Short mmCIF file of C-alpha atoms in Angstrom, two decimals:
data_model
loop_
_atom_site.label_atom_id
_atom_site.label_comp_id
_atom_site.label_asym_id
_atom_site.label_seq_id
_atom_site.Cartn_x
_atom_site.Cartn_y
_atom_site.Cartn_z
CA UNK A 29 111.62 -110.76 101.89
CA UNK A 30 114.55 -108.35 102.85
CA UNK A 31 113.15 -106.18 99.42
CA UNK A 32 109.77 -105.99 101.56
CA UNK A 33 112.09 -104.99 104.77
CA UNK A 34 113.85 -102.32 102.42
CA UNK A 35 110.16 -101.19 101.50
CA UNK A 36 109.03 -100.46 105.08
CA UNK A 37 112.47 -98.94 106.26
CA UNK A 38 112.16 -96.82 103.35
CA UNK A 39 108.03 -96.18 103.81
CA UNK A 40 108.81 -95.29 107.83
CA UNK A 41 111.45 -93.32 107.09
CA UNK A 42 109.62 -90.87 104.40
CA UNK A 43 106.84 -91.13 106.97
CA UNK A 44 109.19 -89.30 110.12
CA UNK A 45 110.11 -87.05 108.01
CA UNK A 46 107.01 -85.73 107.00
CA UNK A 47 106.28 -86.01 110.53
CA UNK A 48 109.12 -84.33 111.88
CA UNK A 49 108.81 -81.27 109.11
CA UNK A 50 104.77 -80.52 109.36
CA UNK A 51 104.15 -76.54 110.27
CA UNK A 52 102.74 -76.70 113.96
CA UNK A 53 104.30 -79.73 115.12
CA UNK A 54 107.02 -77.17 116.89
CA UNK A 55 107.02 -77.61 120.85
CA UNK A 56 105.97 -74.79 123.58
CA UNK A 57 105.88 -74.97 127.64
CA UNK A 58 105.02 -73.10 130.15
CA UNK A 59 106.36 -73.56 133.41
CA UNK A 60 107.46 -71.99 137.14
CA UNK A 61 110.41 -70.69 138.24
CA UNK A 62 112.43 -68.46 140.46
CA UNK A 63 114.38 -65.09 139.07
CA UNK A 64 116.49 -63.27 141.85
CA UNK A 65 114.35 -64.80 144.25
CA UNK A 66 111.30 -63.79 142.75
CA UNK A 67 108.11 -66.13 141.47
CA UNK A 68 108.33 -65.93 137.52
CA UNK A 69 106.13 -68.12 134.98
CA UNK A 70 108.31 -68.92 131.37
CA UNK A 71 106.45 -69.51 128.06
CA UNK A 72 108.95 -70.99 125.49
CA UNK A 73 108.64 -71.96 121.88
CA UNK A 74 111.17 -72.30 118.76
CA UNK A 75 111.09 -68.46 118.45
CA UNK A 76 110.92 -67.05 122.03
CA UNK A 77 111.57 -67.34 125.79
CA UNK A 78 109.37 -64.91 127.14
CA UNK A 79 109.47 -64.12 131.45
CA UNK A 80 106.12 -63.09 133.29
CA UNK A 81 106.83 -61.85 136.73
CA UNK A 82 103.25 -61.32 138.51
CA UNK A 83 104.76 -60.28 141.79
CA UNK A 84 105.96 -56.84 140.12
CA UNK A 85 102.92 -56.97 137.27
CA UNK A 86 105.70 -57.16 134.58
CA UNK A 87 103.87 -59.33 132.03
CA UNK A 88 105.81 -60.28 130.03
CA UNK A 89 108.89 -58.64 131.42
CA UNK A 90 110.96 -60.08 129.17
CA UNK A 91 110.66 -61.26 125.32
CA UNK A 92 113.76 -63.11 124.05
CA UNK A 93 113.61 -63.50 120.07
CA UNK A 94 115.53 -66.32 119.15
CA UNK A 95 115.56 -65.31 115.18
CA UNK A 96 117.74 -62.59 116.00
CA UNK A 97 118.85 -63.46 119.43
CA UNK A 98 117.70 -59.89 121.04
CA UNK A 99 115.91 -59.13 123.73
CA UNK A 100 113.01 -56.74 122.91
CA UNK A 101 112.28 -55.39 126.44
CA UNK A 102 114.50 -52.64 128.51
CA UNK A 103 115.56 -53.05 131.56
CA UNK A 104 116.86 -50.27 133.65
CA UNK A 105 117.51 -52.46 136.85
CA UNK A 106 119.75 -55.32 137.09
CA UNK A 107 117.39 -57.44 139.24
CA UNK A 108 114.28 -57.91 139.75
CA UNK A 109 112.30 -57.29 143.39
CA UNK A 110 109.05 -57.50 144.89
CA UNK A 111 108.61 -53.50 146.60
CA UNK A 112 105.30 -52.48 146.95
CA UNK A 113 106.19 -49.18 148.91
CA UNK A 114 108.69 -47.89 145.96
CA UNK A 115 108.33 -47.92 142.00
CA UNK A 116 110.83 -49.32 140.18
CA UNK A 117 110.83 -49.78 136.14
CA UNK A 118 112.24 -52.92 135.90
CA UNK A 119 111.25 -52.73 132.40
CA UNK A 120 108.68 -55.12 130.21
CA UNK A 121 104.91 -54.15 129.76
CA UNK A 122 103.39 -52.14 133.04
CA UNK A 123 99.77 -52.72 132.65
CA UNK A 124 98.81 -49.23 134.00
CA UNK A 125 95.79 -48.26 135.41
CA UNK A 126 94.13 -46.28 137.01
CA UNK A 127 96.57 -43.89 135.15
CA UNK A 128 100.31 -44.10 134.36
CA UNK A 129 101.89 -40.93 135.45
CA UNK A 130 101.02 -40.27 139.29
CA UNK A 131 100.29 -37.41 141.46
CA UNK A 132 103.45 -38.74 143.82
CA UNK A 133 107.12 -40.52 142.44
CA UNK A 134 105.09 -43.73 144.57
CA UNK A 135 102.02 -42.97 142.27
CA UNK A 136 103.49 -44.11 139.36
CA UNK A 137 101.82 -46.82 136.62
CA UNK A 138 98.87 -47.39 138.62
CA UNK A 139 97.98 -49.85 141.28
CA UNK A 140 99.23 -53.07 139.99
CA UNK A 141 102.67 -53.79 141.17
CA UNK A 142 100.90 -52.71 144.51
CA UNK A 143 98.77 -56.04 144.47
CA UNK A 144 98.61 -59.76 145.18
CA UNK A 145 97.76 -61.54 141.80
CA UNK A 146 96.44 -64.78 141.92
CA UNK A 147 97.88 -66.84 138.84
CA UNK A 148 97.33 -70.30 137.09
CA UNK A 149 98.57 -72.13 134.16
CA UNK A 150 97.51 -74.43 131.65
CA UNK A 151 97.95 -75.79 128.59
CA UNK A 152 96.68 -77.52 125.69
CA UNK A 153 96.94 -78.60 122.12
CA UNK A 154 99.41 -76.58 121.00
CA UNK A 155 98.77 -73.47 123.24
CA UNK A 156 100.07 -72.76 126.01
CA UNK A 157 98.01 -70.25 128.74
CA UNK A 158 98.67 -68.12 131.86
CA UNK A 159 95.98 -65.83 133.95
CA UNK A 160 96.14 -63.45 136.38
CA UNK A 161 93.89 -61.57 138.05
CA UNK A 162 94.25 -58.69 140.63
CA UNK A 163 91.50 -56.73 143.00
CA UNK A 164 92.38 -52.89 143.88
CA UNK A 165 90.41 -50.17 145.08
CA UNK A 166 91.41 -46.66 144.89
CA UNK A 167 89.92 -42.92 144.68
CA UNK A 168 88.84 -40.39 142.53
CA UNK A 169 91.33 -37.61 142.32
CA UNK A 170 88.94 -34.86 141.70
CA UNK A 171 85.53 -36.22 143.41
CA UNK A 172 86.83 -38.54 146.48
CA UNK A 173 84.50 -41.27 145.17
CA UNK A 174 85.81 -44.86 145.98
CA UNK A 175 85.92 -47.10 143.08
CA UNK A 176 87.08 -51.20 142.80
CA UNK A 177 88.42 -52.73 139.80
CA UNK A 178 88.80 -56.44 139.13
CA UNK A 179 92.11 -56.51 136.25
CA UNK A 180 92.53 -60.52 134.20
CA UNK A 181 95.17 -60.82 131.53
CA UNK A 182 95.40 -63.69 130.17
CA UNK A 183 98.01 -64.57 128.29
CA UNK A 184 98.56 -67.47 125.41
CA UNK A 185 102.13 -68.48 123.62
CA UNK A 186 101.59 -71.17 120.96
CA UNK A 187 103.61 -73.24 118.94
CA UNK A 188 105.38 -72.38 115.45
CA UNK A 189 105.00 -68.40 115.99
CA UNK A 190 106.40 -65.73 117.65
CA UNK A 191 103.14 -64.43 118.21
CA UNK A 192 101.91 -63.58 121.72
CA UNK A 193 98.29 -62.95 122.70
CA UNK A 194 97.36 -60.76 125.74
CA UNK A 195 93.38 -60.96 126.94
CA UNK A 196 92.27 -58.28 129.27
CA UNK A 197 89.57 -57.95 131.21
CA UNK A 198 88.49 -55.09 133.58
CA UNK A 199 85.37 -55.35 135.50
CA UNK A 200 83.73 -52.52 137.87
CA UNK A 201 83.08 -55.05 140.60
CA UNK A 202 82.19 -51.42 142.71
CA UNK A 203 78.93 -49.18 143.72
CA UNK A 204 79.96 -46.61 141.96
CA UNK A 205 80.33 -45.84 138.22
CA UNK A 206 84.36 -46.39 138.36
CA UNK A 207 86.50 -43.96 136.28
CA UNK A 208 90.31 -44.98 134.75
CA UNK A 209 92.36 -44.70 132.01
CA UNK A 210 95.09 -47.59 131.04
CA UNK A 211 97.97 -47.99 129.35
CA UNK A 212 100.23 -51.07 128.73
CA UNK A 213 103.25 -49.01 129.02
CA UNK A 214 105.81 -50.76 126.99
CA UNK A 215 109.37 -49.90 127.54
CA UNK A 216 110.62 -51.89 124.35
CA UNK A 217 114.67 -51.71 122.86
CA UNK A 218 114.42 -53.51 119.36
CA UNK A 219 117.42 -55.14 118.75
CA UNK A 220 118.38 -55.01 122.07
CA UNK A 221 119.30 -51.81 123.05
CA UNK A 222 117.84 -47.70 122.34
CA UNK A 223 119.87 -46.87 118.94
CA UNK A 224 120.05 -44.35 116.47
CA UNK A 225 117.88 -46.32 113.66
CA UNK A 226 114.96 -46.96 115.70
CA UNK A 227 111.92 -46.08 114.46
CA UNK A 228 107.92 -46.28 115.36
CA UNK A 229 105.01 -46.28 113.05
CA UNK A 230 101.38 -46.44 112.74
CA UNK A 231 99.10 -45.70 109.85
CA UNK A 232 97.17 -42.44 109.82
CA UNK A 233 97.46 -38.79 107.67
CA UNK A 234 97.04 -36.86 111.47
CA UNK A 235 98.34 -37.64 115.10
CA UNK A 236 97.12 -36.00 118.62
CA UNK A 237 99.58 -34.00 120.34
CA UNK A 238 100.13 -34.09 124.25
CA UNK A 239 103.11 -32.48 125.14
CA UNK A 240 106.69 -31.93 124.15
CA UNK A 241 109.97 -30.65 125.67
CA UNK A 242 112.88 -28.78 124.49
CA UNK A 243 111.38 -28.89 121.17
CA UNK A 244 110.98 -24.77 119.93
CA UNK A 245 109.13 -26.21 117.13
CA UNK A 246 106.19 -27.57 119.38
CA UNK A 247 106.58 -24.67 121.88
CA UNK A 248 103.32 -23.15 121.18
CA UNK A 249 101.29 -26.40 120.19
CA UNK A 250 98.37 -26.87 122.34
CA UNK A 251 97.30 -30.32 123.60
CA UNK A 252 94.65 -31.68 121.85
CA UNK A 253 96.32 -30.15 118.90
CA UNK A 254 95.88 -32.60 115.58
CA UNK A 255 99.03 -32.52 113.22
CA UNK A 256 99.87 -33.85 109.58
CA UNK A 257 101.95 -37.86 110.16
CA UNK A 258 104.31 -38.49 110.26
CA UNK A 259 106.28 -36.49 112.27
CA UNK A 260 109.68 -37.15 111.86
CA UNK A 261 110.66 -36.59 115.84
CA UNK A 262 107.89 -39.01 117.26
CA UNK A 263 109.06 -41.61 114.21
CA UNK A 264 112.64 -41.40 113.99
CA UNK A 265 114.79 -42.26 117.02
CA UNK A 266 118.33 -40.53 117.41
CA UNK A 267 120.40 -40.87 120.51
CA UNK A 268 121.81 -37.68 122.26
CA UNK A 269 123.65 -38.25 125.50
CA UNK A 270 124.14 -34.36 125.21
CA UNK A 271 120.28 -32.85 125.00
CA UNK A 272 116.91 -33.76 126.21
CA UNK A 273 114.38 -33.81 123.78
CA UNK A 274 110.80 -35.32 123.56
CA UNK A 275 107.84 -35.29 122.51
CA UNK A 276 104.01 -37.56 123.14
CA UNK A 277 101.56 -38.09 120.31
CA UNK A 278 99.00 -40.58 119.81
CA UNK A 279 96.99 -42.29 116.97
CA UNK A 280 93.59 -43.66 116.70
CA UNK A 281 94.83 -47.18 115.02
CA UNK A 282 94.78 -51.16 115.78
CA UNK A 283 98.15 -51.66 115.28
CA UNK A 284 101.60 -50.56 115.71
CA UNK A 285 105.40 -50.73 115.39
CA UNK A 286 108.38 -50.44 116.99
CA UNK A 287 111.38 -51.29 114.87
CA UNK A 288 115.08 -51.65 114.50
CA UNK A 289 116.62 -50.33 110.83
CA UNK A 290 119.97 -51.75 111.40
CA UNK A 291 119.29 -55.23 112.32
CA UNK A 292 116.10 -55.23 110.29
CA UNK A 293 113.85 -56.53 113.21
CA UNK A 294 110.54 -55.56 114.21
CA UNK A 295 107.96 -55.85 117.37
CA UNK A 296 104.16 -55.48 116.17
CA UNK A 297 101.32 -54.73 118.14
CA UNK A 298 98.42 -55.24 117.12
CA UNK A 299 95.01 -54.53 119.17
CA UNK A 300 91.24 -55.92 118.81
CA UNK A 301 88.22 -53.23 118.87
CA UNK A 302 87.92 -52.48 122.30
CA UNK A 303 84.66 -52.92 124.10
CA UNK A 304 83.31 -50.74 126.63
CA UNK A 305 80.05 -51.90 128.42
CA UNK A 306 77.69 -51.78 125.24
CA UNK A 307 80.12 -49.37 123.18
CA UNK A 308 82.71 -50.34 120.92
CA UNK A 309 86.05 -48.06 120.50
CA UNK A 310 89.44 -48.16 118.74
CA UNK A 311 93.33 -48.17 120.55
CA UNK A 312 95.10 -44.99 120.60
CA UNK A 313 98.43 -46.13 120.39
CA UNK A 314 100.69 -43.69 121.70
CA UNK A 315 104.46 -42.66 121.18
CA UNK A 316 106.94 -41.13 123.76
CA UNK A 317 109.94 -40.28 121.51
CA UNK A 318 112.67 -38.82 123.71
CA UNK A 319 116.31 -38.75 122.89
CA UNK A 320 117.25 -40.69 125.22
CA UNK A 321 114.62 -43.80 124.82
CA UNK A 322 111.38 -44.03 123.83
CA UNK A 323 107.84 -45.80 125.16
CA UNK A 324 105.03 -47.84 123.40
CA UNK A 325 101.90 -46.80 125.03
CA UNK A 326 98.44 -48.69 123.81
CA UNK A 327 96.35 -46.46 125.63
CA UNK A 328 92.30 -46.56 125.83
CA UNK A 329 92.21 -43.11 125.88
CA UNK A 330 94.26 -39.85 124.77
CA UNK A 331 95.58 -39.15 128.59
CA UNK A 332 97.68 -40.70 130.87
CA UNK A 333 98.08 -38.43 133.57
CA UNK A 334 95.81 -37.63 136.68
CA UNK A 335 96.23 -33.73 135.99
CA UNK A 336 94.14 -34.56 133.26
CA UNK A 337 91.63 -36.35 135.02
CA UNK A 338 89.00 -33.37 134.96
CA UNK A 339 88.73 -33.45 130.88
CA UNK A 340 85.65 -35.94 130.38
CA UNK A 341 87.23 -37.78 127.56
CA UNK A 342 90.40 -38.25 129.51
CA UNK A 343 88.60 -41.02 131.73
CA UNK A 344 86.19 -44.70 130.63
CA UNK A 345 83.33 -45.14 132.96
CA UNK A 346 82.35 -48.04 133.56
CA UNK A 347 78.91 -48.82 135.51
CA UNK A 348 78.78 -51.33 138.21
CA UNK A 349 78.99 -55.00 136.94
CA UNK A 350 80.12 -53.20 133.39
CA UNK A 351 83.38 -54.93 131.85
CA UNK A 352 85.70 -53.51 129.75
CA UNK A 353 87.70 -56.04 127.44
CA UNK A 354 90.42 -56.23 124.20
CA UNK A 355 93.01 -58.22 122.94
CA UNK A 356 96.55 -56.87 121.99
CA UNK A 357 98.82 -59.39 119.94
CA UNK A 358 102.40 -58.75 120.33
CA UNK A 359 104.51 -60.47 117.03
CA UNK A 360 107.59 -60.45 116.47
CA UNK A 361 109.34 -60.49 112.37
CA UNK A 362 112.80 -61.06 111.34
CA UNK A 363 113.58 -59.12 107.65
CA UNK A 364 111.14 -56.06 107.72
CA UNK A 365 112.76 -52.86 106.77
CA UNK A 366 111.33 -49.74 107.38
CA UNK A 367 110.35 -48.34 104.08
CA UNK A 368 108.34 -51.96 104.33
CA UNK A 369 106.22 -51.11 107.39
CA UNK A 370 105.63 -47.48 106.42
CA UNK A 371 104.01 -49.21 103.07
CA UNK A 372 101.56 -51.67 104.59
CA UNK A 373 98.30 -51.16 103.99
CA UNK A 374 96.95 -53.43 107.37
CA UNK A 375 98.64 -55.63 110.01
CA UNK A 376 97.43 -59.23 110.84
CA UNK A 377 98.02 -60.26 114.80
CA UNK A 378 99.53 -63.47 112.51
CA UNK A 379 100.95 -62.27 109.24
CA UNK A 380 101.85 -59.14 107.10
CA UNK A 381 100.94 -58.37 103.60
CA UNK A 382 103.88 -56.61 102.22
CA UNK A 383 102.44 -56.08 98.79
CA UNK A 384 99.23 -56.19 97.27
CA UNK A 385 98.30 -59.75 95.68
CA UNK A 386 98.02 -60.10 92.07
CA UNK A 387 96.47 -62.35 89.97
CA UNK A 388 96.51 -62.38 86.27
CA UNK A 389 96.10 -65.17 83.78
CA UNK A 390 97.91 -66.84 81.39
CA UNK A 391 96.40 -69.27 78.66
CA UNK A 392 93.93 -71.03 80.41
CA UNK A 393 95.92 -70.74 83.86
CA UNK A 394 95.24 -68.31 86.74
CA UNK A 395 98.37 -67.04 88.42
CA UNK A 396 98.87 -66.03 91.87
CA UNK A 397 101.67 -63.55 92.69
CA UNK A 398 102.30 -62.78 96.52
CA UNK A 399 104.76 -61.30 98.99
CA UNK A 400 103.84 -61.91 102.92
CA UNK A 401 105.70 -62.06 106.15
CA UNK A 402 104.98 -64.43 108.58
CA UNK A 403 106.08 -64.58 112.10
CA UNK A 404 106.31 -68.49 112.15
CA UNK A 405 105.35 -72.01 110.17
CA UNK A 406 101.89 -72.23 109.01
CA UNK A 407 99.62 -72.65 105.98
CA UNK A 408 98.42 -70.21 102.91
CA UNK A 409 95.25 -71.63 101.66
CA UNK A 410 93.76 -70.51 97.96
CA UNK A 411 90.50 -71.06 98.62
CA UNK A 412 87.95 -70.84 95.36
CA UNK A 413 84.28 -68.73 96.28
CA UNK A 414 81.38 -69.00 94.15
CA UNK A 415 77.44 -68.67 95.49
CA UNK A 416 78.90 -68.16 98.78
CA UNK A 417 80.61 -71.86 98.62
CA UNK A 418 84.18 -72.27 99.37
CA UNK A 419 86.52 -75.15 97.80
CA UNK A 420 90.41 -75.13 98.84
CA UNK A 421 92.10 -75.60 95.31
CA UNK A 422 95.49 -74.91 96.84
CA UNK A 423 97.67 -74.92 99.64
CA UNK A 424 101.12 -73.25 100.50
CA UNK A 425 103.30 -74.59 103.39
CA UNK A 426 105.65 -71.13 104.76
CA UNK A 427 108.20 -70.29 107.14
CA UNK A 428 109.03 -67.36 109.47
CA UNK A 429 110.18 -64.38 107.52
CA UNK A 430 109.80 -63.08 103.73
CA UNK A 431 107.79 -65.73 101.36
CA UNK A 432 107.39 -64.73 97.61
CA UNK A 433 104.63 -66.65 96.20
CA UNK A 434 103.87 -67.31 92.44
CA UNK A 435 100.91 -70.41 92.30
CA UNK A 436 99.58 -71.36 88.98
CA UNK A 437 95.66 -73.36 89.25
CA UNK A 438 93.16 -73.75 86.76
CA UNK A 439 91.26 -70.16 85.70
CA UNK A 440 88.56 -68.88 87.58
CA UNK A 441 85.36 -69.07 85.74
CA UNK A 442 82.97 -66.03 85.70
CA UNK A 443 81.68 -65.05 88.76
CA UNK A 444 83.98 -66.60 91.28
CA UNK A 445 86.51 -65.51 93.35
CA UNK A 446 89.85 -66.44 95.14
CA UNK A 447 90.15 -66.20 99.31
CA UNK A 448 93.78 -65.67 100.63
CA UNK A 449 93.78 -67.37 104.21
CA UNK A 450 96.85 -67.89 106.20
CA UNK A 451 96.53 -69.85 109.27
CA UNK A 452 98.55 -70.54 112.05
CA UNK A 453 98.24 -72.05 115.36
CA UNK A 454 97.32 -69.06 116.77
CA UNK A 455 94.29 -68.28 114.43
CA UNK A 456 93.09 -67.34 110.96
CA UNK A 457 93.71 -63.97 108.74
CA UNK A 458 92.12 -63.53 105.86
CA UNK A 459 94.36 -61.53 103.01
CA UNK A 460 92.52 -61.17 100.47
CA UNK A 461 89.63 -61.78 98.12
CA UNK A 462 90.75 -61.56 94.96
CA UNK A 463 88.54 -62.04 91.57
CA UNK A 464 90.44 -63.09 87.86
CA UNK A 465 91.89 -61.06 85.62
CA UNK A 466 90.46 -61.83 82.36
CA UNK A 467 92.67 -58.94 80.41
CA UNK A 468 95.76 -59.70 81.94
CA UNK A 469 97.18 -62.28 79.86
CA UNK A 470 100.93 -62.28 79.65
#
C-alpha cells in the first residue's frame, strides 16, 4: 500500500513538472493604470513590461526587456502629460500621420496626440489584446480639400515571447479621396541609452536619400538620389556632444534593426505587405542617423514632411470607404551581434535564421544541423513532405536566445522533403524546406 502511495507521489510529481516546464504555459496580463496622473494600459509577460499611454498616442511608450533589463524606448521628458495645444516627445512609437514633420513647432507628428481615443481590452488564451481607435479631420496643405481619417491599432502581447504585434487600420471615412503619409516614428535607445556601438540595418545593395546636414560628403546629393548600402553614417552610430551631424535614408524592406554592439541586444521590426485599397506595397523603413540620437521610421512612403506634399508619390490616396491596413511586429533578442544581423538572409516576426540549415546523411540516418534565434519558448517541428502530405517526424522544444540544433531521423527517401516550422504562441514561420543530401555522407 504505502509502495502504491510512493507510486502516485512520484507519478504527480513528474506530472507538475512537465506541467510547470511546457513552452507557452508562461503568464501575460493586461491591465489599467495611472502614470503621473495619466490613463496608461500595461501588457506584461516573462520577457517584457511594456506601457501604452492613449491619452498622448504613445503606443507603446515604453518596452522594458527583462532579458537584459533595458528599456528600449527614449524618453526626453521626465513625465508624462496629456497637452493637446503643445508637442512634446515623450518618447515611444508616435504613430504619425497625416505627416511627421509639420508646417508649425504645434504641427508636429500628425494629429494623434491631438485626439480622444476610445480604448478596450481583452484577452484570451494566451494573448493578450488592446484597441484604439481615433477620428480626425484635417486639410490639404496644397489644395484646401477637407479630408477624415478613422486610425485602429490594435495591439497583442502573448505569452512565452518578447514579440509584440501592432494591427493598423486607416479608413477614409470622408467625401473626398483623402491624402497622408505615416510614419510610426520610433525614438528607440537599445540598451538603454544613445551609445557609440549602436547600429541600424536592413537588407538591400541601394538606399534613398532625403537629406543630410553637416555632412560635405552628401552636400551635393539630391533627394531622391539612390546610393550603394550600406552607408556607414546612416548604420553606424557615434556620439559627438561637440558636432551635429545627420543624415535620412530609407529602404524598400519588411524588416529592420536597431541594435546595441556592446550589450549584444537587439529590437526587430518586422512589417507585413501593406495594403492599399486594391494595391499591395512594401515598408520603407527609414533611418535618421544623427550624432546625437537616431530615429526608426517605418514609413508608407519615401516623405515625411508637408513641404513635400506636392511630389505625387510623397502622398497614399485613399478613396472614400477605401482602408489602408499592415502589421508591424516589434521582437526583441538577447545574444545577436552585429556581424549576425548584417548576415541574415530574412527576418521572421517570431524567429531568426542565423545560418542556413543543413542536412546531410550519414549511413542510413539524415542529419539536421541548425542555428536559430528565438525571442521566447516554443516548438521546432521537422515535418516530412511527400505528394503534398505532411507527417511531423520530429519535434524540438527551445528557449529565448541562440539554439544550435543537430537532429538525427531516419533518411529521406527519394522525392520527399523536410519542412522547418517554428511555432510560437504568437504564430507560425516556416524556415525552411529542405530536400536530402544523398552525396553528403560523412
Amino acid at each position: 500500500m504505502e509502495r502504491r502511495k510512493m507510486k502516485y507521489r512520484y507519478l504527480f510529481f513528474w506530472i507538475f513538472m512537465l506541467f510547470i516546464t511546457l513552452p507557452g504555459l508562461a503568464s501575460v496580463s493586461i491591465q489599467e493604470e495611472k502614470q503621473d496622473g495619466e490613463p496608461v494600459v500595461v501588457i506584461e509577460n516573462n520577457y517584457y513590461r511594456t506601457v501604452l499611454a492613449p491619452t498622448i498616442a504613445r503606443m507603446p511608450l515604453s518596452y522594458y526587456f527583462k532579458l537584459t533589463e533595458h528599456e528600449q524606448f527614449i524618453h526626453p521628458e521626465e513625465k508624462i502629460k496629456k497637452d493637446r495645444a503643445s508637442f512634446h516627445y515623450f518618447g515611444g512609437i508616435i504613430d504619425s500621420i497625416p505627416s511627421v514633420s509639420g508646417i508649425e513647432d504645434w504641427d508636429r507628428k500628425g494629429y494623434l496626440w491631438r485626439v480622444p481615443w476610445k480604448s478596450k481590452i481583452g484577452k484570451g488564451r494566451g494573448w493578450v489584446k488592446y484597441t484604439g481607435e481615433a477620428v480626425f479631420n484635417y486639410k490639404d496643405p496644397v489644395s484646401n480639400e477637407e479630408y477624415k481619417l478613422k486610425f485602429t491599432k490594435i495591439i497583442t502581447g502573448y505569452e512565452g515571447t518578447s514579440c509584440l504585434r501592432m494591427d493598423y487600420r486607416i479608413e477614409n471615412i470622408g467625401d473626398n479621396q483623402a491624402k497622408f503619409m505615416f510614419s510610426a516614428h520610433s525614438r528607440t535607445g537599445i540598451g538603454g541609452s544613445w551609445n557609440t556601438g549602436d547600429y541600424f540595418w536592413a537588407p538591400g545593395e541601394k538606399c534613398r536619400f532625403y537629406y543630410s546636414d553637416n555632412y560635405p560628403a552628401y552636400k551635393d546629393t539630391k533627394e531622391g538620389a539612390w546610393l550603394p548600402w550600406p552607408l556607414k553614417e546612416a548604420t553606424d552610430f557615434v556620439l559627438k556632444e561637440d558636432k551635429h551631424q545627420d543624415i535620412f535614408v530609407f529602404l524598400p524592406s519588411n524588416w529592420c534593426v536597431v541594435g546595441d554592439n556592446n550589450t549584444k541586444e537587439t529590437l526587430f521590426f518586422v512589417s507585413s505587405p501593406i495594403k492599399i485599397g486594391k494595391r499591395k506595397d512594401m515598408m520603407k523603413m527609414g533611418i535618421f542617423m544623427a550624432t546625437g540620437g537616431y530615429v526608426v521610421e517605418p514609413c508608407l512612403t519615401y516623405y515625411i514632411g508637408y513641404q513635400d506634399w506636392k511630389k505625387p508619390e510623397a502622398t497614399i490616396g485613399l478613396n472614400s470607404g477605401e482602408v489602408c491596413a499592415f502589421t508591424l511586429y516589434m521582437t526583441a533578442y538577447k545574444g545577436v551581434t552585429k556581424e549576425q544581423v548584417q548576415n541574415l538572409k530574412g527576418a521572421n516576426s517570431n524567429c531568426l535564421l542565423l545560418e542556413p540549415p543543413l542536412l546531410r546523411r550519414k549511413e542510413n540516418k539524415d542529419i539536421l544541423e541548425l542555428k536559430v534565434v528565438v525571442p521566447g519558448e516554443g516548438r521546432l517541428f521537422l515535418e516530412k513532405i511527400r505528394m503534398k502530405r505532411k507527417s511531423t517526424i520530429a519535434t524540438i522544444e527551445m528557449e529565448a536566445g541562440i539554439n544550435e540544433v543537430e537532429k538525427e531521423f531516419p533518411m529521406l527517401k527519394k522525392g520527399e522533403e523536410l519542412l522547418l516550422l517554428w511555432m510560437d504562441n504568437s504564430g507560425k514561420s516556416k524556415l525552411a524546406v529542405l530536400k536530402s543530401n544523398e552525396k553528403n555522407d560523412n
